[in-house]
Short mmCIF file of C-alpha atoms in Angstrom, two decimals:
data_model
loop_
_atom_site.label_atom_id
_atom_site.label_comp_id
_atom_site.label_asym_id
_atom_site.label_seq_id
_atom_site.Cartn_x
_atom_site.Cartn_y
_atom_site.Cartn_z
CA MET A 1 -133.98 113.24 82.09
CA LYS A 2 -132.86 109.81 80.94
CA LYS A 3 -135.42 109.83 78.14
CA LEU A 4 -134.27 113.27 76.99
CA MET A 5 -130.63 112.11 76.90
CA MET A 6 -131.57 108.99 74.93
CA ASN A 7 -133.51 111.10 72.40
CA LEU A 8 -130.60 113.50 72.08
CA VAL A 9 -128.14 110.65 71.47
CA ALA A 10 -130.52 109.07 68.94
CA CYS A 11 -130.85 112.38 67.07
CA LEU A 12 -127.09 112.89 67.02
CA LEU A 13 -126.55 109.40 65.65
CA LEU A 14 -129.25 109.86 63.03
CA PHE A 15 -127.92 113.18 61.74
CA SER A 16 -124.27 112.14 61.82
CA CYS A 17 -124.79 109.23 59.42
CA LYS A 18 -123.04 109.53 56.08
CA ASP A 19 -122.95 107.37 53.00
CA GLY A 20 -119.52 105.97 53.93
CA LYS A 21 -117.89 107.08 50.68
CA PRO A 22 -114.73 109.16 50.81
CA PRO A 23 -114.95 112.65 49.25
CA TYR A 24 -112.42 111.65 46.59
CA LEU A 25 -112.15 109.13 43.78
CA GLU A 26 -109.45 106.50 44.14
CA VAL A 27 -107.81 104.09 41.74
CA LYS A 28 -105.10 101.81 43.02
CA ASP A 29 -103.06 98.82 42.06
CA ASN A 30 -100.12 97.14 43.79
CA GLU A 31 -97.71 99.88 42.66
CA LEU A 32 -99.55 103.20 42.76
CA THR A 33 -102.59 104.83 44.39
CA ILE A 34 -104.23 107.78 42.65
CA GLN A 35 -106.71 109.99 44.50
CA ALA A 36 -108.65 112.74 42.71
CA ILE A 37 -111.16 115.33 43.82
CA GLN A 38 -113.15 117.21 41.22
CA LEU A 39 -113.33 120.81 42.44
CA GLU A 40 -116.65 122.61 42.51
CA GLU A 41 -117.45 124.82 39.53
CA ALA A 42 -117.58 127.89 41.78
CA GLU A 43 -113.91 127.29 42.62
CA SER A 44 -112.91 127.27 38.96
CA ASN A 45 -113.63 129.58 36.07
CA THR A 46 -112.53 127.01 33.50
CA GLY A 47 -114.44 123.88 32.58
CA VAL A 48 -113.20 121.24 35.02
CA SER A 49 -110.62 121.31 37.81
CA TYR A 50 -109.10 118.45 39.79
CA LYS A 51 -106.81 118.06 42.73
CA VAL A 52 -104.86 114.82 42.23
CA ARG A 53 -102.53 112.93 44.56
CA LEU A 54 -100.15 110.16 43.48
CA ILE A 55 -98.96 107.77 46.18
CA PRO A 56 -96.42 105.16 45.03
CA ASN A 57 -95.97 102.07 47.19
CA ARG A 58 -92.71 101.58 49.13
CA GLU A 59 -91.01 99.51 46.44
CA MET A 60 -91.80 102.10 43.76
CA LEU A 61 -90.58 104.92 46.02
CA LYS A 62 -87.17 103.24 46.26
CA GLN A 63 -86.88 103.39 42.45
CA ILE A 64 -87.55 107.14 42.23
CA ASN A 65 -84.17 108.80 41.81
CA ALA A 66 -83.44 112.55 41.73
CA GLU A 67 -84.11 112.80 37.98
CA LYS A 68 -87.53 111.15 38.31
CA GLN A 69 -88.22 113.33 41.35
CA ARG A 70 -87.66 116.46 39.23
CA ALA A 71 -89.81 115.03 36.44
CA LEU A 72 -92.64 114.31 38.90
CA THR A 73 -92.47 117.94 39.96
CA TYR A 74 -91.88 119.80 36.70
CA LYS A 75 -92.74 117.55 33.73
CA MET A 76 -96.26 116.31 34.46
CA ASP A 77 -98.17 118.50 32.00
CA SER A 78 -98.55 115.73 29.39
CA CYS A 79 -99.28 112.94 31.89
CA PHE A 80 -102.84 114.02 32.69
CA TYR A 81 -105.72 114.48 30.27
CA ILE A 82 -109.47 114.10 30.21
CA SER A 83 -111.21 111.83 27.78
CA LEU A 84 -114.39 113.42 26.49
CA ASN A 85 -116.31 112.24 23.42
CA LYS A 86 -113.27 110.26 22.23
CA GLN A 87 -111.06 113.36 22.45
CA LYS A 88 -108.00 113.89 24.61
CA ILE A 89 -108.05 117.28 26.30
CA TYR A 90 -104.80 118.20 28.01
CA PRO A 91 -104.83 120.59 30.97
CA LEU A 92 -104.42 124.32 30.62
CA LEU A 93 -102.63 124.25 33.96
CA THR A 94 -100.72 121.51 35.75
CA GLN A 95 -99.41 122.87 39.03
CA ALA A 96 -97.41 120.74 41.45
CA ILE A 97 -98.52 121.33 45.05
CA ALA A 98 -95.95 121.11 47.83
CA ASN A 99 -97.98 119.16 50.38
CA GLY A 100 -95.17 118.36 52.82
CA VAL A 101 -95.97 114.64 52.76
CA SER A 102 -92.95 112.54 51.90
CA GLY A 103 -93.63 109.91 49.25
CA SER A 104 -96.67 111.55 47.66
CA TYR A 105 -97.08 113.97 44.78
CA GLU A 106 -100.00 116.37 44.48
CA TYR A 107 -101.22 118.45 41.53
CA LEU A 108 -103.85 121.00 40.63
CA LEU A 109 -105.24 120.44 37.12
CA GLU A 110 -107.42 122.84 35.11
CA PHE A 111 -109.12 121.74 31.90
CA GLU A 112 -111.13 123.86 29.49
CA THR A 113 -114.38 122.19 28.48
CA ASP A 114 -117.79 123.23 27.28
CA LYS A 115 -119.87 124.26 30.31
CA ASN A 116 -122.87 122.45 28.79
CA GLU A 117 -121.02 119.12 28.59
CA SER A 118 -122.25 116.46 30.99
CA ARG A 119 -119.75 115.91 33.80
CA ASP A 120 -120.73 112.22 33.86
CA SER A 121 -119.11 111.67 30.46
CA ILE A 122 -115.70 112.99 31.53
CA ARG A 123 -112.92 110.56 32.46
CA LEU A 124 -109.71 111.80 34.02
CA MET A 125 -106.77 109.84 32.62
CA TYR A 126 -103.28 109.54 34.04
CA HIS A 127 -100.53 108.20 31.79
CA ASP A 128 -97.62 107.49 34.09
CA LYS A 129 -94.22 108.11 32.53
CA TYR A 130 -91.94 108.08 35.56
CA ILE A 131 -93.08 105.41 38.05
CA ASN A 132 -94.54 102.36 36.28
CA ASN A 133 -95.54 103.43 32.72
CA LYS A 134 -99.22 102.47 33.09
CA ILE A 135 -102.40 104.31 32.11
CA TYR A 136 -105.08 104.87 34.77
CA SER A 137 -108.69 105.93 34.22
CA ILE A 138 -110.68 107.79 36.87
CA THR A 139 -114.36 108.52 36.27
CA SER A 140 -115.43 111.97 37.39
CA ASN A 141 -119.03 111.39 38.49
CA GLN A 142 -118.57 111.25 42.22
CA LYS A 143 -121.99 112.39 43.34
#
């Protein structure tokens, strides 16, 4: 019985091992954390879709007034783009997602690209206009 239990525990440990990587891409500095998940092609009928979360640090959150809050909700369509073959492709859809988490901003982005284009050559770019005015680059090959 003891041997069976040990084998069962060993099998569970073996099959529960993962690569240790989170399922999302993350870029952060001392002011802002950006997390992005590239959605599966089956979930999107356009070229590329992302779910993106912006998390400002505490000091940056204190600087976000009501006007910036509205801009972070309604004026983000020109802040995101993908860089592909030296071209900027802006999203067809930029939808703010009400996630219920205070101090974070979440978006659904849909980009139209050629289905034959290699996903490894796509870079998601975020040009911040309301928090710290920096440009962030997130590579999309997460597999």
